[in-house]
Short mmCIF file of C-alpha atoms in Angstrom, two decimals:
data_model
loop_
_atom_site.label_atom_id
_atom_site.label_comp_id
_atom_site.label_asym_id
_atom_site.label_seq_id
_atom_site.Cartn_x
_atom_site.Cartn_y
_atom_site.Cartn_z
CA MET A 1 -84.61 44.38 -32.29
CA ILE A 2 -81.91 41.26 -32.35
CA ARG A 3 -80.00 43.33 -30.21
CA ASN A 4 -82.86 43.70 -27.50
CA ALA A 5 -83.63 40.00 -27.78
CA THR A 6 -79.87 39.10 -27.11
CA ARG A 7 -79.91 41.25 -23.98
CA ASN A 8 -82.85 39.96 -22.56
CA ASN A 9 -81.28 36.32 -22.97
CA VAL A 10 -78.04 37.12 -21.37
CA TRP A 11 -80.31 38.72 -18.37
CA ARG A 12 -82.01 35.59 -18.18
CA THR A 13 -79.20 33.48 -17.77
CA ILE A 14 -78.11 35.60 -15.49
CA ALA A 15 -81.02 35.22 -13.41
CA ASP A 16 -81.34 31.79 -13.73
CA VAL A 17 -77.57 30.99 -12.67
CA SER A 18 -78.48 33.48 -9.94
CA ALA A 19 -81.09 31.13 -8.59
CA VAL A 20 -79.58 27.62 -9.25
CA GLY A 21 -78.50 26.05 -5.73
CA GLY A 22 -80.11 24.44 -2.37
CA ALA A 23 -82.02 26.26 -0.28
CA CYS A 24 -80.06 24.79 2.87
CA PRO A 25 -77.97 26.01 5.57
CA CYS A 26 -75.15 25.24 3.75
CA HIS A 27 -75.79 26.27 0.30
CA GLY A 28 -78.63 29.63 1.04
CA SER A 29 -80.52 29.31 -1.91
CA GLY A 30 -83.68 28.23 -3.88
CA GLY A 31 -83.46 24.05 -4.48
CA LEU A 32 -84.77 22.59 -7.90
CA LEU A 33 -87.18 20.36 -6.43
CA ALA A 34 -91.07 20.64 -7.43
CA GLY A 35 -92.22 23.91 -6.02
CA GLY A 36 -89.22 25.14 -4.84
CA HIS A 37 -88.63 22.94 -1.48
CA VAL A 38 -88.92 19.37 0.11
CA SER A 39 -92.63 19.21 1.93
CA GLY A 40 -91.45 20.98 5.23
CA CYS A 41 -88.80 22.77 4.58
CA ASP A 42 -89.02 26.74 4.71
CA ALA A 43 -85.01 27.40 4.08
CA GLY A 44 -84.75 29.67 1.29
CA SER A 45 -88.57 31.30 1.44
CA SER A 46 -87.46 34.69 1.54
CA SER A 47 -85.52 36.51 -0.72
CA THR A 48 -82.93 37.24 1.70
CA SER A 49 -81.89 33.66 1.64
CA ARG A 50 -81.16 33.57 -1.77
CA LEU A 51 -77.62 33.68 -3.11
CA ASN A 52 -77.53 36.59 -5.37
CA LEU A 53 -74.19 36.85 -7.01
CA SER A 54 -73.94 40.45 -6.74
CA THR A 55 -74.22 40.96 -2.68
CA ALA A 56 -73.09 37.60 -1.72
CA LYS A 57 -70.46 38.15 1.11
CA PRO A 58 -68.05 35.76 2.94
CA ASN A 59 -69.72 35.02 6.53
CA ILE A 60 -66.02 35.66 8.13
CA LYS A 61 -63.14 37.50 6.98
CA ASP A 62 -61.15 34.71 6.40
CA THR A 63 -63.37 33.03 3.98
CA ASP A 64 -63.09 33.38 0.09
CA TYR A 65 -65.73 35.84 -1.57
CA ALA A 66 -65.15 34.85 -5.23
CA PHE A 67 -65.06 32.08 -7.51
CA GLU A 68 -63.74 31.40 -11.14
CA MET A 69 -64.63 29.46 -13.68
CA ALA A 70 -61.82 27.66 -15.97
CA ALA A 71 -62.44 24.95 -18.34
CA SER A 72 -60.85 23.60 -21.58
CA SER A 73 -62.20 24.73 -25.01
CA VAL A 74 -64.07 21.41 -26.08
CA ARG A 75 -65.11 20.25 -29.65
CA TYR A 76 -67.34 16.99 -30.34
CA GLY A 77 -68.42 15.18 -33.37
CA VAL A 78 -68.25 12.00 -34.50
CA GLY A 79 -64.97 11.12 -36.35
CA VAL A 80 -63.72 14.67 -35.10
CA THR A 81 -60.32 13.09 -33.80
CA SER A 82 -59.59 13.32 -37.61
CA GLU A 83 -58.89 16.93 -36.94
CA VAL A 84 -56.12 16.89 -34.41
CA GLY A 85 -53.22 17.07 -37.50
CA PHE A 86 -54.44 20.43 -38.61
CA ASP A 87 -54.82 22.01 -35.22
CA CYS A 88 -51.40 21.28 -34.40
CA ARG A 89 -50.38 22.76 -37.81
CA ASN A 90 -52.37 25.71 -37.16
CA MET A 91 -50.54 26.50 -33.76
CA ARG A 92 -47.49 25.89 -35.80
CA ALA A 93 -46.31 23.40 -33.80
CA LYS A 94 -42.67 22.05 -34.66
CA LYS A 95 -42.57 18.99 -32.97
CA VAL A 96 -45.93 17.05 -31.24
CA ALA A 97 -45.13 14.45 -28.15
CA VAL A 98 -48.31 11.71 -28.82
CA PHE A 99 -49.19 10.15 -24.99
CA THR A 100 -50.87 7.11 -25.40
CA ASP A 101 -51.06 3.70 -23.40
CA PRO A 102 -49.85 0.21 -24.48
CA ASN A 103 -53.34 -0.85 -25.05
CA ILE A 104 -54.93 2.15 -27.04
CA ALA A 105 -52.00 2.45 -29.37
CA THR A 106 -53.11 -0.75 -30.90
CA LEU A 107 -56.84 0.59 -31.33
CA HIS A 108 -58.70 3.18 -33.43
CA PRO A 109 -58.26 6.35 -31.36
CA PHE A 110 -54.42 6.38 -31.49
CA LYS A 111 -54.52 5.02 -35.14
CA ALA A 112 -56.88 8.25 -36.13
CA VAL A 113 -54.61 10.46 -34.61
CA MET A 114 -51.42 9.38 -36.00
CA GLU A 115 -53.22 9.34 -39.77
CA SER A 116 -54.35 12.93 -39.40
CA LEU A 117 -50.50 13.98 -38.01
CA LYS A 118 -49.28 12.26 -40.84
CA ARG A 119 -51.52 13.94 -43.15
CA ALA A 120 -51.20 17.45 -41.95
CA GLY A 121 -47.44 17.06 -42.25
CA VAL A 122 -46.76 17.53 -38.33
CA PRO A 123 -43.83 16.19 -37.15
CA HIS A 124 -44.40 14.04 -33.82
CA THR A 125 -43.01 11.84 -30.99
CA VAL A 126 -44.67 8.89 -29.65
CA TYR A 127 -44.78 7.96 -25.96
CA ASP A 128 -46.43 4.79 -25.53
CA ARG A 129 -45.66 3.54 -21.77
CA VAL A 130 -48.14 5.48 -19.92
CA ARG A 131 -49.38 3.45 -17.19
CA VAL A 132 -53.23 3.02 -16.25
CA GLU A 133 -53.50 4.44 -12.64
CA PRO A 134 -49.87 6.33 -12.86
CA THR A 135 -47.22 6.48 -10.31
CA ASP A 136 -44.85 8.77 -9.19
CA SER A 137 -42.66 6.25 -11.15
CA SER A 138 -44.44 6.13 -14.17
CA ILE A 139 -44.43 10.73 -14.35
CA LYS A 140 -40.85 10.46 -13.94
CA ASP A 141 -40.68 8.26 -16.50
CA ALA A 142 -42.54 10.13 -18.87
CA ILE A 143 -41.22 13.65 -17.64
CA ALA A 144 -37.28 12.15 -18.67
CA PHE A 145 -39.20 11.45 -21.93
CA VAL A 146 -40.07 14.85 -22.80
CA LYS A 147 -37.11 16.48 -21.32
CA ALA A 148 -35.00 14.61 -24.05
CA GLN A 149 -37.29 15.14 -26.85
CA GLN A 150 -38.23 18.51 -25.99
CA PRO A 151 -41.62 18.81 -27.74
CA ASP A 152 -43.72 22.02 -28.25
CA ALA A 153 -47.19 20.67 -28.06
CA PHE A 154 -48.95 17.67 -26.73
CA ILE A 155 -51.37 15.28 -27.82
CA ALA A 156 -53.02 12.95 -24.73
CA VAL A 157 -55.17 10.19 -26.49
CA GLY A 158 -56.36 7.68 -23.67
CA GLY A 159 -58.51 7.76 -20.56
CA GLY A 160 -57.67 9.92 -17.25
CA SER A 161 -54.30 8.25 -16.65
CA THR A 162 -53.17 9.04 -20.41
CA ILE A 163 -54.01 12.83 -19.91
CA ASP A 164 -52.90 13.33 -16.51
CA THR A 165 -49.58 11.69 -17.41
CA ALA A 166 -49.36 14.06 -20.29
CA LYS A 167 -50.39 16.99 -18.01
CA ALA A 168 -47.58 16.74 -15.61
CA ALA A 169 -44.89 15.86 -18.13
CA ASN A 170 -45.86 19.21 -19.78
CA LEU A 171 -45.63 21.16 -16.33
CA TYR A 172 -42.07 19.79 -15.47
CA LEU A 173 -40.93 20.40 -19.09
CA CYS A 174 -41.59 23.80 -18.57
CA HIS A 175 -39.94 23.97 -14.88
CA PRO A 176 -36.82 21.91 -15.66
CA ASP A 177 -35.25 22.89 -12.48
CA ASN A 178 -38.50 22.29 -10.32
CA GLU A 179 -38.65 18.42 -8.53
CA LEU A 180 -41.94 16.58 -8.45
CA LEU A 181 -43.06 17.59 -5.17
CA ASP A 182 -42.83 21.21 -5.81
CA PHE A 183 -46.33 21.51 -7.46
CA VAL A 184 -48.07 18.69 -5.95
CA ASN A 185 -50.95 19.21 -3.64
CA ALA A 186 -49.84 20.39 0.23
CA PRO A 187 -49.36 18.77 2.61
CA ILE A 188 -47.71 15.50 1.11
CA GLY A 189 -45.91 18.33 -1.67
CA LYS A 190 -45.22 22.25 -1.49
CA GLY A 191 -48.21 23.29 -3.63
CA LEU A 192 -46.48 25.99 -5.29
CA PRO A 193 -48.31 27.95 -7.96
CA VAL A 194 -47.74 27.15 -11.53
CA ARG A 195 -46.09 31.06 -12.92
CA GLU A 196 -44.75 29.47 -16.33
CA LYS A 197 -46.84 29.10 -19.50
CA LEU A 198 -47.30 25.13 -20.44
CA MET A 199 -46.90 23.79 -23.95
CA PRO A 200 -50.57 23.67 -25.56
CA LEU A 201 -52.09 20.30 -25.18
CA ILE A 202 -55.01 18.43 -27.11
CA ALA A 203 -56.69 16.21 -24.58
CA ILE A 204 -58.63 12.75 -26.80
CA PRO A 205 -60.48 10.73 -23.86
CA THR A 206 -61.15 7.21 -24.91
CA THR A 207 -63.16 6.61 -21.63
CA ALA A 208 -66.29 8.46 -20.25
CA GLY A 209 -65.42 8.96 -16.90
CA THR A 210 -62.29 11.58 -15.57
CA GLY A 211 -63.52 14.41 -17.45
CA SER A 212 -59.53 15.01 -17.66
CA GLU A 213 -59.90 16.73 -20.61
CA THR A 214 -61.42 20.16 -19.18
CA THR A 215 -59.78 20.11 -15.69
CA GLY A 216 -56.50 21.62 -14.44
CA VAL A 217 -55.90 18.23 -12.29
CA SER A 218 -53.04 15.58 -12.58
CA ILE A 219 -53.58 12.38 -10.28
CA PHE A 220 -51.48 9.90 -9.39
CA ASP A 221 -50.25 6.98 -6.91
CA TYR A 222 -47.59 8.12 -4.80
CA GLU A 223 -45.71 4.78 -3.85
CA PRO A 224 -43.99 6.01 -0.64
CA LYS A 225 -46.91 6.64 1.04
CA ASN A 226 -49.80 3.87 -0.95
CA PHE A 227 -51.99 6.50 -1.52
CA LYS A 228 -53.07 8.79 -4.50
CA THR A 229 -52.27 12.45 -4.57
CA GLY A 230 -51.57 15.06 -7.39
CA ILE A 231 -51.45 18.56 -8.89
CA ALA A 232 -54.05 20.92 -9.21
CA SER A 233 -53.64 24.21 -11.28
CA ARG A 234 -55.64 25.99 -13.55
CA ALA A 235 -52.35 26.31 -15.66
CA LEU A 236 -52.45 22.41 -16.65
CA LYS A 237 -55.92 22.10 -18.04
CA PRO A 238 -55.76 21.11 -21.95
CA THR A 239 -55.83 23.80 -24.36
CA LEU A 240 -58.36 21.52 -26.30
CA GLY A 241 -60.38 18.66 -25.38
CA ILE A 242 -61.52 16.67 -28.67
CA ILE A 243 -64.80 14.56 -27.92
CA ASP A 244 -65.23 11.90 -30.55
CA PRO A 245 -67.78 9.48 -29.50
CA LEU A 246 -65.92 6.85 -32.17
CA ASN A 247 -63.07 6.73 -29.25
CA THR A 248 -65.32 5.17 -26.47
CA ARG A 249 -66.84 2.01 -28.87
CA THR A 250 -64.03 -0.18 -28.08
CA MET A 251 -64.49 0.16 -24.12
CA ALA A 252 -65.53 -3.40 -22.11
CA PRO A 253 -68.64 -3.18 -20.09
CA GLN A 254 -66.74 -2.94 -16.96
CA VAL A 255 -64.51 -0.05 -17.86
CA HIS A 256 -68.11 2.05 -18.71
CA VAL A 257 -69.01 1.04 -15.27
CA SER A 258 -65.86 2.34 -13.47
CA SER A 259 -65.45 5.18 -15.79
CA GLY A 260 -69.03 6.21 -15.21
CA LEU A 261 -69.40 6.07 -11.55
CA ASP A 262 -66.17 8.49 -11.67
CA VAL A 263 -68.74 10.83 -13.23
CA LEU A 264 -71.56 10.19 -10.53
CA CYS A 265 -69.47 10.93 -8.08
CA HIS A 266 -67.68 14.01 -9.66
CA ALA A 267 -71.34 15.43 -9.93
CA LEU A 268 -72.58 14.31 -6.27
CA GLU A 269 -69.58 15.57 -4.79
CA SER A 270 -69.41 18.96 -6.26
CA TYR A 271 -72.66 19.82 -5.61
CA THR A 272 -72.83 18.78 -2.11
CA ALA A 273 -69.25 20.39 -1.64
CA ILE A 274 -68.93 23.32 0.73
CA PRO A 275 -69.95 26.68 -0.79
CA TYR A 276 -66.97 28.81 -2.35
CA ASN A 277 -67.82 31.42 0.34
CA MET A 278 -67.42 29.26 3.38
CA ARG A 279 -64.07 28.07 2.18
CA SER A 280 -61.07 29.54 3.71
CA PRO A 281 -58.39 30.58 3.92
CA ARG A 282 -59.22 33.50 1.32
CA PRO A 283 -56.26 33.93 -1.14
CA LYS A 284 -54.02 36.90 -0.92
CA ASP A 285 -52.99 36.78 -4.44
CA PRO A 286 -55.58 35.23 -7.38
CA ILE A 287 -53.07 32.61 -8.47
CA ASP A 288 -53.38 30.91 -5.11
CA ARG A 289 -56.93 30.40 -5.39
CA PRO A 290 -57.53 26.80 -5.48
CA ALA A 291 -58.68 25.12 -8.68
CA TYR A 292 -61.31 23.04 -6.49
CA GLN A 293 -62.98 26.33 -4.80
CA GLY A 294 -66.16 24.56 -3.40
CA SER A 295 -69.42 24.33 -5.15
CA ASN A 296 -71.13 27.75 -7.12
CA PRO A 297 -74.05 28.44 -9.01
CA ILE A 298 -72.23 27.81 -12.40
CA SER A 299 -70.75 24.39 -11.74
CA ASP A 300 -73.65 23.50 -9.85
CA ILE A 301 -75.74 23.67 -13.29
CA TRP A 302 -72.95 21.27 -15.11
CA SER A 303 -72.97 18.94 -12.58
CA LEU A 304 -76.72 18.64 -11.93
CA LYS A 305 -77.19 18.20 -15.72
CA ALA A 306 -74.01 15.14 -15.54
CA LEU A 307 -75.78 13.61 -13.01
CA ARG A 308 -79.13 12.86 -14.80
CA MET A 309 -77.05 11.86 -18.02
CA CYS A 310 -75.56 9.29 -15.67
CA VAL A 311 -78.23 7.60 -13.82
CA GLU A 312 -80.31 7.72 -17.26
CA HIS A 313 -77.49 6.41 -19.62
CA LEU A 314 -74.53 4.70 -17.90
CA PRO A 315 -76.64 1.32 -16.78
CA ASN A 316 -77.79 0.97 -20.68
CA ALA A 317 -74.11 1.59 -21.50
CA TYR A 318 -72.83 -1.00 -19.41
CA LYS A 319 -75.67 -3.65 -20.49
CA ASP A 320 -75.93 -2.97 -24.10
CA PRO A 321 -72.54 -2.48 -25.81
CA SER A 322 -74.62 -1.83 -29.30
CA ASN A 323 -76.28 1.33 -27.44
CA PHE A 324 -73.84 3.89 -28.93
CA ARG A 325 -76.40 6.77 -27.81
CA ALA A 326 -75.96 5.95 -24.42
CA GLN A 327 -72.20 5.87 -24.74
CA GLU A 328 -72.30 9.13 -26.44
CA GLN A 329 -74.28 10.68 -23.67
CA MET A 330 -71.85 9.16 -21.03
CA LEU A 331 -68.92 10.97 -22.61
CA LEU A 332 -71.02 14.16 -22.61
CA ALA A 333 -72.05 13.40 -19.37
CA ALA A 334 -68.09 12.97 -18.55
CA THR A 335 -66.82 16.17 -20.22
CA PHE A 336 -70.26 18.07 -18.24
CA ALA A 337 -68.85 16.58 -14.83
CA GLY A 338 -65.41 17.92 -15.55
CA ILE A 339 -66.62 21.85 -15.67
CA GLY A 340 -68.35 21.35 -12.52
CA PHE A 341 -66.22 19.63 -10.63
CA GLY A 342 -63.07 20.53 -12.37
CA ASN A 343 -64.29 24.31 -10.57
CA ALA A 344 -66.06 23.42 -7.48
CA GLY A 345 -64.55 20.18 -6.77
CA VAL A 346 -64.66 16.83 -5.15
CA HIS A 347 -64.75 15.66 -1.60
CA LEU A 348 -64.99 12.40 0.85
CA CYS A 349 -65.65 9.84 -1.77
CA HIS A 350 -62.29 10.42 -3.85
CA GLY A 351 -60.31 11.19 -0.76
CA MET A 352 -61.01 8.03 0.93
CA SER A 353 -60.48 6.49 -2.59
CA TYR A 354 -56.92 7.22 -2.55
CA PRO A 355 -56.03 4.69 -0.17
CA ILE A 356 -58.31 2.21 -1.29
CA SER A 357 -56.61 1.91 -4.47
CA GLY A 358 -52.97 2.42 -3.32
CA LEU A 359 -53.37 -0.01 -0.33
CA ASN A 360 -54.12 -2.81 -2.76
CA LYS A 361 -52.04 -6.10 -2.82
CA THR A 362 -54.55 -8.53 -3.92
CA TYR A 363 -57.63 -7.57 -6.11
CA SER A 364 -57.63 -7.34 -9.96
CA HIS A 365 -60.90 -6.03 -10.98
CA PRO A 366 -63.10 -8.14 -13.90
CA GLY A 367 -62.67 -6.24 -17.15
CA TYR A 368 -58.84 -4.95 -16.63
CA VAL A 369 -57.05 -8.41 -16.23
CA GLY A 370 -54.57 -8.96 -18.86
CA VAL A 371 -55.13 -5.72 -20.58
CA ASN A 372 -51.88 -4.47 -21.61
CA GLY A 373 -50.76 -1.35 -19.69
CA VAL A 374 -52.60 -2.35 -16.57
CA GLY A 375 -50.95 -3.80 -13.59
CA LYS A 376 -51.79 -7.24 -12.32
CA LYS A 377 -53.57 -6.13 -9.18
CA ILE A 378 -55.82 -3.04 -9.99
CA VAL A 379 -58.82 -1.50 -8.39
CA PRO A 380 -60.54 0.92 -10.56
CA HIS A 381 -60.71 4.41 -9.62
CA GLY A 382 -64.41 4.68 -10.11
CA ILE A 383 -65.20 1.72 -8.09
CA SER A 384 -62.74 2.94 -5.12
CA VAL A 385 -64.85 6.11 -5.09
CA ALA A 386 -68.05 4.93 -5.52
CA LEU A 387 -67.81 2.10 -2.97
CA THR A 388 -67.78 4.66 -0.07
CA SER A 389 -70.62 6.88 -1.52
CA PRO A 390 -73.79 5.23 0.39
CA ALA A 391 -71.82 5.63 3.86
CA VAL A 392 -70.52 9.11 2.64
CA PHE A 393 -73.96 11.01 1.48
CA GLU A 394 -75.78 9.59 4.52
CA TRP A 395 -72.99 11.63 6.63
CA THR A 396 -72.92 14.61 4.21
CA ALA A 397 -76.91 15.16 4.15
CA PRO A 398 -77.58 16.93 7.00
CA ALA A 399 -75.50 19.63 6.21
CA CYS A 400 -77.60 19.82 3.11
CA PRO A 401 -80.94 18.00 3.21
CA GLU A 402 -82.81 19.46 0.05
CA ARG A 403 -79.98 19.03 -1.95
CA HIS A 404 -79.52 15.29 -0.77
CA LEU A 405 -83.40 14.76 -1.76
CA GLU A 406 -83.05 16.55 -4.80
CA VAL A 407 -80.29 14.25 -5.91
CA ALA A 408 -82.68 11.11 -4.42
CA ALA A 409 -85.51 12.55 -6.86
CA ILE A 410 -82.70 12.15 -9.79
CA PHE A 411 -82.36 8.58 -9.28
CA GLY A 412 -86.27 7.98 -9.46
CA VAL A 413 -87.07 8.13 -5.87
CA ASP A 414 -90.36 10.23 -4.43
CA VAL A 415 -89.49 12.38 -2.25
CA SER A 416 -92.84 14.28 -2.37
CA ARG A 417 -93.38 13.34 1.43
CA ALA A 418 -89.89 13.03 2.60
CA ARG A 419 -88.69 14.41 6.02
CA LEU A 420 -85.53 16.82 5.66
CA GLY A 421 -83.93 14.38 8.50
CA ASP A 422 -84.58 11.44 6.41
CA ALA A 423 -82.44 12.80 3.29
CA GLY A 424 -79.21 10.86 3.97
CA LYS A 425 -80.63 7.44 4.24
CA ILE A 426 -83.38 7.81 1.15
CA LEU A 427 -80.20 9.05 -0.90
CA SER A 428 -77.95 6.51 0.84
CA ASP A 429 -80.18 3.52 -0.04
CA ALA A 430 -81.01 5.05 -3.77
CA LEU A 431 -77.22 5.17 -4.40
CA ARG A 432 -77.05 1.02 -3.15
CA LYS A 433 -79.79 0.15 -5.38
CA PHE A 434 -77.81 2.01 -8.73
CA LEU A 435 -74.67 0.18 -7.72
CA ASN A 436 -76.12 -3.17 -7.27
CA GLU A 437 -77.91 -2.88 -10.55
CA LEU A 438 -74.36 -2.32 -12.04
CA ASP A 439 -72.55 -5.43 -10.25
CA VAL A 440 -70.64 -3.45 -8.16
CA PRO A 441 -68.68 -5.15 -5.62
CA ASN A 442 -70.02 -5.83 -2.48
CA GLY A 443 -67.83 -2.86 -0.24
CA ILE A 444 -64.32 -2.65 0.93
CA GLY A 445 -64.34 -5.99 2.25
CA ALA A 446 -65.13 -7.83 -1.46
CA LEU A 447 -61.96 -6.26 -2.52
CA GLY A 448 -60.18 -8.55 -0.52
CA PHE A 449 -59.06 -6.05 2.53
CA GLU A 450 -59.36 -6.80 5.83
CA LYS A 451 -61.03 -4.52 8.78
CA SER A 452 -57.68 -4.17 10.23
CA ILE A 453 -56.47 -2.22 7.44
CA ILE A 454 -59.21 0.75 8.36
CA GLY A 455 -56.67 2.45 10.46
CA ASP A 456 -53.83 2.68 7.61
CA MET A 457 -57.00 3.76 5.06
CA VAL A 458 -57.71 6.82 7.38
CA LEU A 459 -54.09 7.71 7.96
CA GLY A 460 -54.03 7.73 4.01
CA THR A 461 -57.09 9.86 3.93
CA LEU A 462 -55.92 12.52 5.84
CA PRO A 463 -53.43 14.21 4.25
CA GLN A 464 -56.40 14.47 1.23
CA HIS A 465 -56.80 18.23 2.31
CA ARG A 466 -57.34 19.27 -1.44
CA VAL A 467 -60.54 17.41 -1.22
CA THR A 468 -61.35 16.39 2.29
CA LYS A 469 -61.64 19.86 3.07
CA LEU A 470 -64.63 20.78 0.82
CA ALA A 471 -66.46 18.25 2.77
CA PRO A 472 -69.51 19.90 4.30
CA HIS A 473 -68.70 18.95 7.97
CA GLU A 474 -65.03 18.53 9.21
CA ALA A 475 -63.80 15.04 8.60
CA THR A 476 -61.99 13.84 11.56
CA ALA A 477 -59.71 10.54 11.92
CA GLU A 478 -63.18 9.34 13.84
CA VAL A 479 -65.62 10.50 11.41
CA LEU A 480 -63.42 8.26 8.18
CA GLN A 481 -62.95 5.36 10.82
CA HIS A 482 -66.85 5.02 10.84
CA LEU A 483 -67.54 5.83 7.30
CA PHE A 484 -64.99 3.34 6.33
CA GLU A 485 -66.74 0.79 8.40
CA ARG A 486 -69.84 1.64 7.16
CA SER A 487 -68.27 1.03 3.48
CA PHE A 488 -66.80 -2.71 4.12
CA THR A 489 -70.23 -3.93 3.37
CA ILE A 490 -72.68 -2.04 1.13
CA TYR A 491 -75.59 -4.26 0.30
#
């Protein structure tokens, strides 16, 4: 009886996964709006339009036909950071490199890690020079440290910057003969596949945004070009992510906003990315299949859940520092979104954010000024991502209007009588309202940029193929110019 019930649950889950998605020209399966479709939409009305995992086929010979899900193991619980020393002892680590930034090094999360390691009798060394919003120079400094120390395990306690720095240090420790650009995403670097096994990495996030504890992505500012780039490989994903709500209690309100907006855009971009079986080229070897593969039925589930949690809880986490439930839900949302976008990918909001951050020379965001380990001039990642979202999603909507209306409904918009042709404007307006309520700056211009910089921003976005190629339309230079212009003022 139990065996039959379990089998039925499995088949029910498979059926649910197969049915998830947007019934639109780009995604091809039934939507999640009430009644299945927006009024006036007959997409997906027949069974042949549904994405069936057993029969889905590429549209042309060069597109992919498969997707792969990879995510770290995660452990959630209040105070669970105290277990990390036992984890390292159980993996028989002889020397653990603990990565953190100068600010977190003075706070509870780091102290809890150190106490746990000492209690378990695990030898360790500390790298506390992580730069918030790391650069190629700071990454090289971390690599030099681990090459000198030769650890056999890593702990990263901090935000995405710390976790990403530890991932990169781990990678190059295990590939001592490779240059930095060898594994960096093409066309900026060579984009070589990672073939050697890395050391175990335990990620302990102290912000609720990047989802880096579940992904195989490491991002940094490439100073010679004044924009962000990174490394993407499943080999980089942490062995374990420890999700402890106590570790976000010290976040400033503006840090809650910035990191939460990263969650928001991770979910939105992965859900509206080109479907995995429309992405090209098809890899000749599975090791060459990118970590960011395009939207897929499993990532969709995680992304939508994260989006709903973010819309409900981010405003409360920002406005009420004592609302620990909202903070806990945002921490989980970041992890959920990480599982979603870590396999589906992101697209233009992230691609366009890299030159916005990299070209900044004058702006310092409230809540970040004077924090130890943070540069004097900083556009937080989540802010740089969110500022273009109203323009981007108005532009992407024609490729998949039902998904965009579905998202607008999550923001509280009544879409029962909405026309598919209005999907972009409806979602764009919903995003503007949401951002305004979170006191997000009024567009790129509010960061001190002049419109004359747009050409450089376009040039900084064009090489970001890892993400821009996942947009549901082709993002030409002219398109990017238009989107940056539309993002200079958003209210």
